[in-house]
Amino acid sequence: MKELSSRELEFLRGELELWRDNNLISPQQADAIKNLYKLKASSFYKIFTLAGLALVALGLISFIAANWDEFNLNIKLIFIIAGYLTPLIISFVLKNFYNYAKTSRVFLLFASLAFGGGVVLLLNIFGANAFGKFIYNFESGRVYAVHTGLWLLGVIPAVIIFKDNLQLILLQCLTGLYLLQIRAANIFIWSWRSASFKFNLLVQPVRALILIAALWLLWLYIKKFNKNILNRVNFNLNLLITFLFVSSRLNYCFGTSLTILILALLGFALSVISREDLGSMGLFIAGALGLALTVTDFWNGSPLLNFYSADVLAVAAAVILVPVFLWQLYKGRFMGGAFFILLIMRYFFDNILSYVSRAWGFTLMGIVCVALGLYAERKFRNKRGGKHND
Amino acid sequence: MIKNLLKYIAAALVPLAILIWPYIINIIFELKE
């Protein structure tokens, strides 16, 4: 039996009467159709119950938090572990006895979040004495990286065992945070920085590389079992983390301008070799970073300045970009055309702004943008109308 | 259902170990002193 809301059921009854009165269906058929559906239980009571449970949980948490300093170590530890185990048990019960798979997954996520809270509290407790300093090395800026690192270690088994996209998203966020933290604390930069060993520096951060490789493997593994939209989110987050990591390493080794150049070339290569969506992403990277390279200031401090002046390099970048964008447009990627227009507008507006006052410049820019927008919309509408008539 | 229970226990082992081990080592240190 399919469940309908009371409004939908009312509508269906009215329609059935109409059809019956018009002799489209027999009274028996009308009854049979009516019996296919039943009234859905009101979600209002469910929300009420959930809100009540959330309030009780909040009350408990505030009670514990208010009296936290009064408790001794054993009781604190029990609270921390109970905070982790309670949502885990609820998740198990919901899945096995009530068959609420989705809610069970949400509670699983709660458990992983509570575990993170537990780790933070625990490190605060043990960080207070000499023992904590000994284990966790609290002196340096590593302290928060330790929180995040232990947290993500605890989430990894849940990702593998439950094959859950939500857990993987949490793990990806934690890994991103962890990489930022250990970068800020300069932990993974411990070796020589000499020109001849620059490529070694790219593979120096062993921990980061292992974590990123693990994220990609986990994504591949989970993808085999789940077919849902979150796989795509996982993939994009992995790509983002990898991209940020590679760019930060390149930046450390080669400086800003060369990093932008290398990444733009990588993006271009991706747009050439890859299938549609990944290729579009490559074109976006190549286009956005390529546009940056047409600005003279971005070439400051570049080793290429030994051979050419910054102006020449910026113009050269623009000259190379134009055929690239047009070629991508010819291949059917609209984004190539958009970047081409952006490039033209960049030069146009830059020159306008250096010759006229701000007020005139902005007004002119605005008028040109509005005109372009109206033109594009009209063209688009004509095209759609044409298709419609076919 | 037993298989599911085992899954949950396996997933909880590492986090529980992370939450408990500093406490245990702390006790051992105190006993030594």
Short mmCIF file of C-alpha atoms in Angstrom, two decimals:
data_model
loop_
_atom_site.label_atom_id
_atom_site.label_comp_id
_atom_site.label_asym_id
_atom_site.label_seq_id
_atom_site.Cartn_x
_atom_site.Cartn_y
_atom_site.Cartn_z
CA MET A 1 0.00 0.00 0.00
CA LYS A 2 1.32 3.39 -0.94
CA GLU A 3 1.20 6.16 1.65
CA LEU A 4 -0.32 9.53 0.77
CA SER A 5 -0.79 12.75 2.70
CA SER A 6 -4.37 13.61 3.68
CA ARG A 7 -4.55 16.34 1.02
CA GLU A 8 -3.42 13.95 -1.71
CA LEU A 9 -5.86 11.31 -0.53
CA GLU A 10 -8.71 13.84 -0.55
CA PHE A 11 -7.82 14.83 -4.13
CA LEU A 12 -7.70 11.19 -5.22
CA ARG A 13 -11.12 10.49 -3.71
CA GLY A 14 -12.64 13.46 -5.49
CA GLU A 15 -11.15 12.38 -8.80
CA LEU A 16 -12.32 8.79 -8.35
CA GLU A 17 -15.88 9.99 -7.75
CA LEU A 18 -15.69 12.14 -10.85
CA TRP A 19 -14.47 9.23 -12.99
CA ARG A 20 -17.10 6.90 -11.53
CA ASP A 21 -19.90 9.39 -12.10
CA ASN A 22 -18.78 9.77 -15.73
CA ASN A 23 -18.84 5.99 -16.16
CA LEU A 24 -15.12 5.88 -16.89
CA ILE A 25 -14.62 3.27 -14.17
CA SER A 26 -16.95 0.95 -12.31
CA PRO A 27 -17.66 1.39 -8.55
CA GLN A 28 -15.66 -1.81 -7.92
CA GLN A 29 -12.69 -0.41 -9.76
CA ALA A 30 -12.97 2.84 -7.81
CA ASP A 31 -12.89 0.90 -4.54
CA ALA A 32 -9.96 -1.20 -5.74
CA ILE A 33 -7.99 1.93 -6.63
CA LYS A 34 -8.89 3.54 -3.31
CA ASN A 35 -7.62 0.45 -1.51
CA LEU A 36 -4.18 0.86 -3.12
CA TYR A 37 -3.51 3.90 -0.96
CA LYS A 38 -3.55 4.70 2.72
CA LEU A 39 -3.14 7.79 4.88
CA LYS A 40 0.44 8.59 5.79
CA ALA A 41 1.10 9.00 9.52
CA SER A 42 1.52 12.69 10.24
CA SER A 43 5.15 13.78 10.32
CA PHE A 44 4.22 16.37 12.94
CA TYR A 45 4.33 13.82 15.76
CA LYS A 46 7.63 12.46 14.49
CA ILE A 47 9.14 15.96 14.53
CA PHE A 48 7.73 16.51 17.99
CA THR A 49 9.33 13.32 19.29
CA LEU A 50 12.67 14.10 17.67
CA ALA A 51 12.65 17.66 19.04
CA GLY A 52 11.93 16.25 22.50
CA LEU A 53 14.82 13.80 22.23
CA ALA A 54 17.16 16.56 21.04
CA LEU A 55 16.11 18.73 24.01
CA VAL A 56 16.80 15.90 26.47
CA ALA A 57 20.21 15.33 24.89
CA LEU A 58 20.98 19.06 25.05
CA GLY A 59 19.92 19.16 28.69
CA LEU A 60 22.18 16.23 29.53
CA ILE A 61 25.11 17.77 27.67
CA SER A 62 24.69 21.14 29.40
CA PHE A 63 24.42 19.41 32.78
CA ILE A 64 27.66 17.53 32.16
CA ALA A 65 29.40 20.60 30.74
CA ALA A 66 28.35 22.80 33.69
CA ASN A 67 29.73 20.31 36.22
CA TRP A 68 32.71 19.14 34.15
CA ASP A 69 35.37 20.42 36.56
CA GLU A 70 33.72 18.69 39.51
CA PHE A 71 33.98 15.21 38.05
CA ASN A 72 37.06 13.10 38.59
CA LEU A 73 39.02 11.49 35.78
CA ASN A 74 37.15 8.17 35.79
CA ILE A 75 33.73 9.75 35.49
CA LYS A 76 34.95 12.10 32.78
CA LEU A 77 36.25 9.14 30.80
CA ILE A 78 32.94 7.30 31.24
CA PHE A 79 31.01 10.32 29.95
CA ILE A 80 33.32 10.66 26.96
CA ILE A 81 32.98 7.00 26.03
CA ALA A 82 29.22 7.02 26.63
CA GLY A 83 28.94 10.07 24.41
CA TYR A 84 30.53 8.07 21.63
CA LEU A 85 28.78 4.75 22.23
CA THR A 86 25.21 6.08 22.67
CA PRO A 87 24.69 7.29 19.10
CA LEU A 88 26.49 4.18 17.86
CA ILE A 89 24.08 1.91 19.73
CA ILE A 90 21.08 3.95 18.59
CA SER A 91 22.33 3.59 15.03
CA PHE A 92 22.63 -0.19 15.44
CA VAL A 93 19.16 -0.51 16.97
CA LEU A 94 17.53 1.66 14.31
CA LYS A 95 19.09 -0.35 11.52
CA ASN A 96 18.45 -3.83 12.87
CA PHE A 97 15.17 -3.58 14.78
CA TYR A 98 13.34 -0.74 13.03
CA ASN A 99 14.84 -0.85 9.54
CA TYR A 100 15.50 2.91 9.46
CA ALA A 101 18.62 2.77 7.29
CA LYS A 102 18.94 6.50 6.63
CA THR A 103 18.38 7.64 10.21
CA SER A 104 20.81 4.96 11.30
CA ARG A 105 23.47 6.48 9.06
CA VAL A 106 22.83 9.92 10.52
CA PHE A 107 23.36 8.56 14.03
CA LEU A 108 26.54 6.90 12.81
CA LEU A 109 27.69 10.35 11.75
CA PHE A 110 26.72 11.69 15.19
CA ALA A 111 28.86 8.96 16.75
CA SER A 112 31.89 10.01 14.69
CA LEU A 113 31.31 13.66 15.63
CA ALA A 114 30.93 12.75 19.32
CA PHE A 115 34.17 10.78 19.04
CA GLY A 116 35.92 13.93 17.82
CA GLY A 117 34.51 15.88 20.75
CA GLY A 118 35.75 13.12 23.04
CA VAL A 119 39.25 13.33 21.61
CA VAL A 120 39.38 17.08 22.18
CA LEU A 121 38.16 16.75 25.77
CA LEU A 122 40.58 13.91 26.43
CA LEU A 123 43.57 15.82 25.13
CA ASN A 124 42.53 18.77 27.29
CA ILE A 125 42.49 16.49 30.34
CA PHE A 126 45.80 14.78 29.69
CA GLY A 127 47.44 17.83 28.24
CA ALA A 128 47.32 19.38 31.71
CA ASN A 129 49.97 17.10 33.18
CA ALA A 130 53.50 16.25 32.23
CA PHE A 131 52.44 12.91 30.82
CA GLY A 132 50.25 14.55 28.23
CA LYS A 133 53.09 16.80 27.19
CA PHE A 134 55.30 13.77 26.84
CA ILE A 135 52.93 11.88 24.59
CA TYR A 136 51.42 14.58 22.50
CA ASN A 137 54.34 17.01 22.30
CA PHE A 138 52.25 20.03 23.21
CA GLU A 139 55.06 22.57 22.84
CA SER A 140 54.81 23.27 19.14
CA GLY A 141 51.92 24.34 17.00
CA ARG A 142 51.19 20.67 16.44
CA VAL A 143 48.65 20.54 19.23
CA TYR A 144 45.55 20.99 17.10
CA ALA A 145 46.94 18.75 14.40
CA VAL A 146 47.09 16.00 17.03
CA HIS A 147 43.37 16.43 17.77
CA THR A 148 42.50 16.23 14.11
CA GLY A 149 44.91 13.40 13.40
CA LEU A 150 43.54 11.13 16.13
CA TRP A 151 40.00 11.99 15.09
CA LEU A 152 40.56 11.04 11.47
CA LEU A 153 42.30 7.82 12.51
CA GLY A 154 39.16 6.87 14.41
CA VAL A 155 36.87 7.63 11.46
CA ILE A 156 38.78 5.51 8.92
CA PRO A 157 37.48 2.10 10.17
CA ALA A 158 33.89 3.38 10.06
CA VAL A 159 34.35 4.45 6.44
CA ILE A 160 35.76 1.06 5.46
CA ILE A 161 33.27 -1.06 7.38
CA PHE A 162 30.03 0.83 6.72
CA LYS A 163 30.98 2.04 3.21
CA ASP A 164 29.21 5.26 4.05
CA ASN A 165 29.60 8.37 1.90
CA LEU A 166 28.73 10.68 4.82
CA GLN A 167 31.57 9.24 6.89
CA LEU A 168 33.91 9.70 3.95
CA ILE A 169 32.86 13.35 3.65
CA LEU A 170 33.70 13.82 7.34
CA LEU A 171 37.04 12.08 6.80
CA GLN A 172 37.80 14.30 3.82
CA CYS A 173 37.02 17.46 5.78
CA LEU A 174 39.24 16.24 8.63
CA THR A 175 42.06 15.37 6.23
CA GLY A 176 41.86 18.80 4.63
CA LEU A 177 41.97 20.43 8.06
CA TYR A 178 44.84 18.18 9.13
CA LEU A 179 46.90 19.01 6.05
CA LEU A 180 46.34 22.73 6.64
CA GLN A 181 47.32 22.35 10.29
CA ILE A 182 50.51 20.40 9.71
CA ARG A 183 51.39 22.83 6.95
CA ALA A 184 50.88 25.80 9.25
CA ALA A 185 53.07 24.14 11.89
CA ASN A 186 55.75 23.51 9.24
CA ILE A 187 55.89 19.89 10.19
CA PHE A 188 56.32 18.22 6.88
CA ILE A 189 59.04 20.52 5.70
CA TRP A 190 62.06 19.08 7.45
CA SER A 191 64.59 18.52 4.74
CA TRP A 192 67.10 20.48 2.70
CA ARG A 193 65.83 23.14 0.41
CA SER A 194 68.27 23.23 -2.44
CA ALA A 195 67.61 23.89 -6.09
CA SER A 196 68.82 20.50 -7.24
CA PHE A 197 66.56 18.64 -4.84
CA LYS A 198 63.35 20.48 -5.48
CA PHE A 199 61.59 17.44 -6.81
CA ASN A 200 62.42 15.59 -3.62
CA LEU A 201 60.54 18.27 -1.74
CA LEU A 202 57.46 17.37 -3.71
CA VAL A 203 57.47 13.85 -2.29
CA GLN A 204 58.82 14.75 1.14
CA PRO A 205 55.47 15.06 2.94
CA VAL A 206 54.98 11.32 3.34
CA ARG A 207 52.05 11.58 5.71
CA ALA A 208 50.10 13.89 3.43
CA LEU A 209 50.73 11.69 0.42
CA ILE A 210 49.63 8.57 2.29
CA LEU A 211 46.44 10.29 3.47
CA ILE A 212 45.57 11.56 0.00
CA ALA A 213 46.24 8.15 -1.55
CA ALA A 214 44.04 6.59 1.16
CA LEU A 215 41.22 9.02 0.36
CA TRP A 216 41.32 8.07 -3.32
CA LEU A 217 41.38 4.35 -2.49
CA LEU A 218 38.45 4.75 -0.09
CA TRP A 219 36.50 6.63 -2.76
CA LEU A 220 37.13 3.82 -5.27
CA TYR A 221 36.15 1.21 -2.68
CA ILE A 222 32.92 2.90 -1.60
CA LYS A 223 31.92 3.68 -5.18
CA LYS A 224 31.72 -0.03 -5.89
CA PHE A 225 28.99 -0.55 -3.29
CA ASN A 226 26.97 2.68 -3.37
CA LYS A 227 25.33 4.22 -6.34
CA ASN A 228 24.31 7.68 -5.24
CA ILE A 229 25.00 11.33 -5.79
CA LEU A 230 27.30 11.58 -2.79
CA ASN A 231 29.96 9.61 -4.69
CA ARG A 232 30.29 12.68 -6.86
CA VAL A 233 30.68 14.92 -3.78
CA ASN A 234 33.36 12.58 -2.46
CA PHE A 235 35.15 12.68 -5.79
CA ASN A 236 35.09 16.48 -5.96
CA LEU A 237 36.34 16.83 -2.38
CA ASN A 238 39.20 14.42 -3.14
CA LEU A 239 40.07 16.44 -6.21
CA LEU A 240 39.98 19.67 -4.21
CA ILE A 241 42.24 18.30 -1.46
CA THR A 242 44.71 16.91 -3.99
CA PHE A 243 44.70 20.14 -5.94
CA LEU A 244 45.30 22.27 -2.82
CA PHE A 245 48.08 19.96 -1.70
CA VAL A 246 49.85 19.92 -5.06
CA SER A 247 49.53 23.68 -5.46
CA SER A 248 50.89 24.37 -1.96
CA ARG A 249 53.88 22.09 -2.63
CA LEU A 250 54.52 23.66 -6.02
CA ASN A 251 54.24 27.09 -4.46
CA TYR A 252 56.80 26.15 -1.84
CA CYS A 253 59.22 24.79 -4.43
CA PHE A 254 58.84 27.15 -7.38
CA GLY A 255 57.14 30.37 -6.19
CA THR A 256 53.73 31.78 -7.09
CA SER A 257 54.05 32.64 -10.76
CA LEU A 258 55.54 29.32 -11.86
CA THR A 259 52.96 27.47 -9.75
CA ILE A 260 50.13 29.25 -11.53
CA LEU A 261 51.79 28.51 -14.88
CA ILE A 262 52.25 24.80 -14.08
CA LEU A 263 48.70 24.40 -12.76
CA ALA A 264 47.24 26.21 -15.76
CA LEU A 265 49.16 23.85 -18.06
CA LEU A 266 47.93 20.88 -16.01
CA GLY A 267 44.36 22.13 -16.30
CA PHE A 268 44.81 22.58 -20.04
CA ALA A 269 46.20 19.03 -20.37
CA LEU A 270 43.19 17.75 -18.41
CA SER A 271 40.79 19.61 -20.70
CA VAL A 272 42.45 18.03 -23.74
CA ILE A 273 42.71 14.42 -22.66
CA SER A 274 39.75 13.98 -20.38
CA ARG A 275 36.08 13.14 -20.64
CA GLU A 276 33.42 15.82 -20.42
CA ASP A 277 33.00 16.85 -16.76
CA LEU A 278 36.62 16.44 -15.73
CA GLY A 279 37.70 18.22 -18.89
CA SER A 280 35.43 21.17 -18.07
CA MET A 281 37.01 21.37 -14.65
CA GLY A 282 40.45 21.38 -16.31
CA LEU A 283 39.37 24.15 -18.66
CA PHE A 284 38.02 26.16 -15.71
CA ILE A 285 41.37 25.86 -13.89
CA ALA A 286 43.35 26.66 -17.04
CA GLY A 287 41.09 29.61 -17.89
CA ALA A 288 40.97 31.20 -14.44
CA LEU A 289 44.70 30.81 -13.78
CA GLY A 290 45.55 31.74 -17.36
CA LEU A 291 43.62 35.00 -16.98
CA ALA A 292 45.66 35.69 -13.83
CA LEU A 293 48.84 35.20 -15.88
CA THR A 294 47.84 37.99 -18.24
CA VAL A 295 48.22 40.42 -15.32
CA THR A 296 51.76 41.79 -15.19
CA ASP A 297 51.97 41.79 -11.38
CA PHE A 298 51.57 38.03 -11.20
CA TRP A 299 54.97 37.59 -12.83
CA ASN A 300 56.81 39.41 -10.04
CA GLY A 301 59.63 37.28 -8.63
CA SER A 302 59.43 34.75 -11.41
CA PRO A 303 62.71 33.17 -12.57
CA LEU A 304 61.52 33.72 -16.14
CA LEU A 305 62.10 37.46 -15.60
CA ASN A 306 65.79 36.72 -16.24
CA PHE A 307 64.91 36.16 -19.88
CA TYR A 308 61.89 38.36 -20.58
CA SER A 309 60.23 41.37 -18.99
CA ALA A 310 56.96 40.93 -17.08
CA ASP A 311 55.02 42.84 -19.76
CA VAL A 312 56.21 40.50 -22.49
CA LEU A 313 55.31 37.44 -20.42
CA ALA A 314 51.80 38.75 -19.66
CA VAL A 315 51.12 39.55 -23.32
CA ALA A 316 52.57 36.18 -24.36
CA ALA A 317 50.17 34.47 -21.96
CA ALA A 318 47.23 36.30 -23.54
CA VAL A 319 48.43 35.47 -27.07
CA ILE A 320 48.66 31.79 -26.19
CA LEU A 321 45.29 31.79 -24.40
CA VAL A 322 43.23 33.22 -27.25
CA PRO A 323 43.61 30.24 -29.65
CA VAL A 324 43.22 27.83 -26.73
CA PHE A 325 39.87 29.35 -25.71
CA LEU A 326 38.64 29.57 -29.28
CA TRP A 327 39.65 25.98 -29.95
CA GLN A 328 37.75 24.83 -26.83
CA LEU A 329 34.72 26.81 -28.01
CA TYR A 330 35.03 25.14 -31.42
CA LYS A 331 35.10 21.77 -29.66
CA GLY A 332 31.73 22.66 -28.14
CA ARG A 333 32.68 23.89 -24.67
CA PHE A 334 30.77 27.10 -24.02
CA MET A 335 33.17 27.90 -21.19
CA GLY A 336 35.95 28.48 -23.72
CA GLY A 337 33.88 31.28 -25.29
CA ALA A 338 33.07 32.72 -21.86
CA PHE A 339 36.77 32.89 -20.97
CA PHE A 340 37.53 34.47 -24.33
CA ILE A 341 34.97 37.21 -23.65
CA LEU A 342 36.38 37.64 -20.13
CA LEU A 343 39.86 38.06 -21.57
CA ILE A 344 38.70 40.74 -23.99
CA MET A 345 36.69 42.47 -21.26
CA ARG A 346 39.71 42.40 -18.95
CA TYR A 347 41.87 44.34 -21.41
CA PHE A 348 39.00 46.62 -22.36
CA PHE A 349 38.13 47.58 -18.79
CA ASP A 350 41.73 47.84 -17.63
CA ASN A 351 42.49 50.30 -20.40
CA ILE A 352 39.27 52.26 -19.85
CA LEU A 353 40.01 52.56 -16.13
CA SER A 354 43.50 53.90 -16.78
CA TYR A 355 42.26 56.62 -19.15
CA VAL A 356 38.99 57.85 -17.61
CA SER A 357 37.81 58.56 -14.07
CA ARG A 358 36.42 55.75 -11.88
CA ALA A 359 32.85 57.01 -12.19
CA TRP A 360 32.94 57.03 -15.98
CA GLY A 361 34.78 53.72 -16.06
CA PHE A 362 32.27 51.90 -13.86
CA THR A 363 29.29 53.39 -15.66
CA LEU A 364 30.69 52.34 -19.05
CA MET A 365 31.49 48.86 -17.74
CA GLY A 366 27.97 48.53 -16.38
CA ILE A 367 26.40 49.59 -19.67
CA VAL A 368 28.55 47.16 -21.65
CA CYS A 369 27.71 44.28 -19.24
CA VAL A 370 23.98 45.02 -19.37
CA ALA A 371 24.07 45.21 -23.18
CA LEU A 372 25.98 41.93 -23.45
CA GLY A 373 23.60 40.27 -20.99
CA LEU A 374 20.49 41.46 -22.86
CA TYR A 375 21.98 40.38 -26.20
CA ALA A 376 22.89 36.92 -24.90
CA GLU A 377 19.45 36.44 -23.31
CA ARG A 378 17.67 37.46 -26.51
CA LYS A 379 19.82 35.16 -28.60
CA PHE A 380 19.24 32.29 -26.16
CA ARG A 381 15.49 32.89 -26.19
CA ASN A 382 15.39 32.95 -30.00
CA LYS A 383 17.29 29.68 -30.14
CA ARG A 384 14.95 28.02 -27.66
CA GLY A 385 11.91 29.37 -29.43
CA GLY A 386 13.22 27.94 -32.70
CA LYS A 387 13.65 24.53 -31.16
CA HIS A 388 10.21 24.71 -29.67
CA ASN A 389 8.63 25.39 -33.06
CA ASP A 390 10.37 22.32 -34.50
CA MET B 1 22.10 -9.43 12.81
CA ILE B 2 25.16 -10.98 14.52
CA LYS B 3 27.17 -9.96 11.45
CA ASN B 4 25.90 -6.41 11.82
CA LEU B 5 26.77 -6.36 15.50
CA LEU B 6 30.29 -7.55 14.67
CA LYS B 7 30.53 -4.75 12.11
CA TYR B 8 29.64 -2.13 14.72
CA ILE B 9 32.08 -3.62 17.24
CA ALA B 10 34.87 -3.67 14.66
CA ALA B 11 34.18 -0.05 13.72
CA ALA B 12 34.21 0.99 17.38
CA LEU B 13 37.50 -0.73 18.29
CA VAL B 14 39.92 1.89 16.97
CA PRO B 15 38.03 4.93 18.36
CA LEU B 16 37.63 3.25 21.74
CA ALA B 17 41.32 2.38 21.78
CA ILE B 18 42.17 6.01 21.00
CA LEU B 19 39.87 7.20 23.80
CA ILE B 20 41.15 4.72 26.40
CA TRP B 21 44.86 4.20 25.89
CA PRO B 22 46.19 7.47 27.37
CA TYR B 23 44.14 6.70 30.48
CA ILE B 24 45.66 3.23 30.83
CA ILE B 25 49.21 4.43 30.28
CA ASN B 26 48.54 7.19 32.80
CA ILE B 27 47.63 4.56 35.43
CA ILE B 28 50.75 2.56 34.63
CA PHE B 29 52.89 5.69 35.02
CA GLU B 30 51.29 6.48 38.38
CA LEU B 31 51.83 2.91 39.58
CA LYS B 32 55.51 3.11 38.64
CA GLU B 33 55.96 6.29 40.65
#
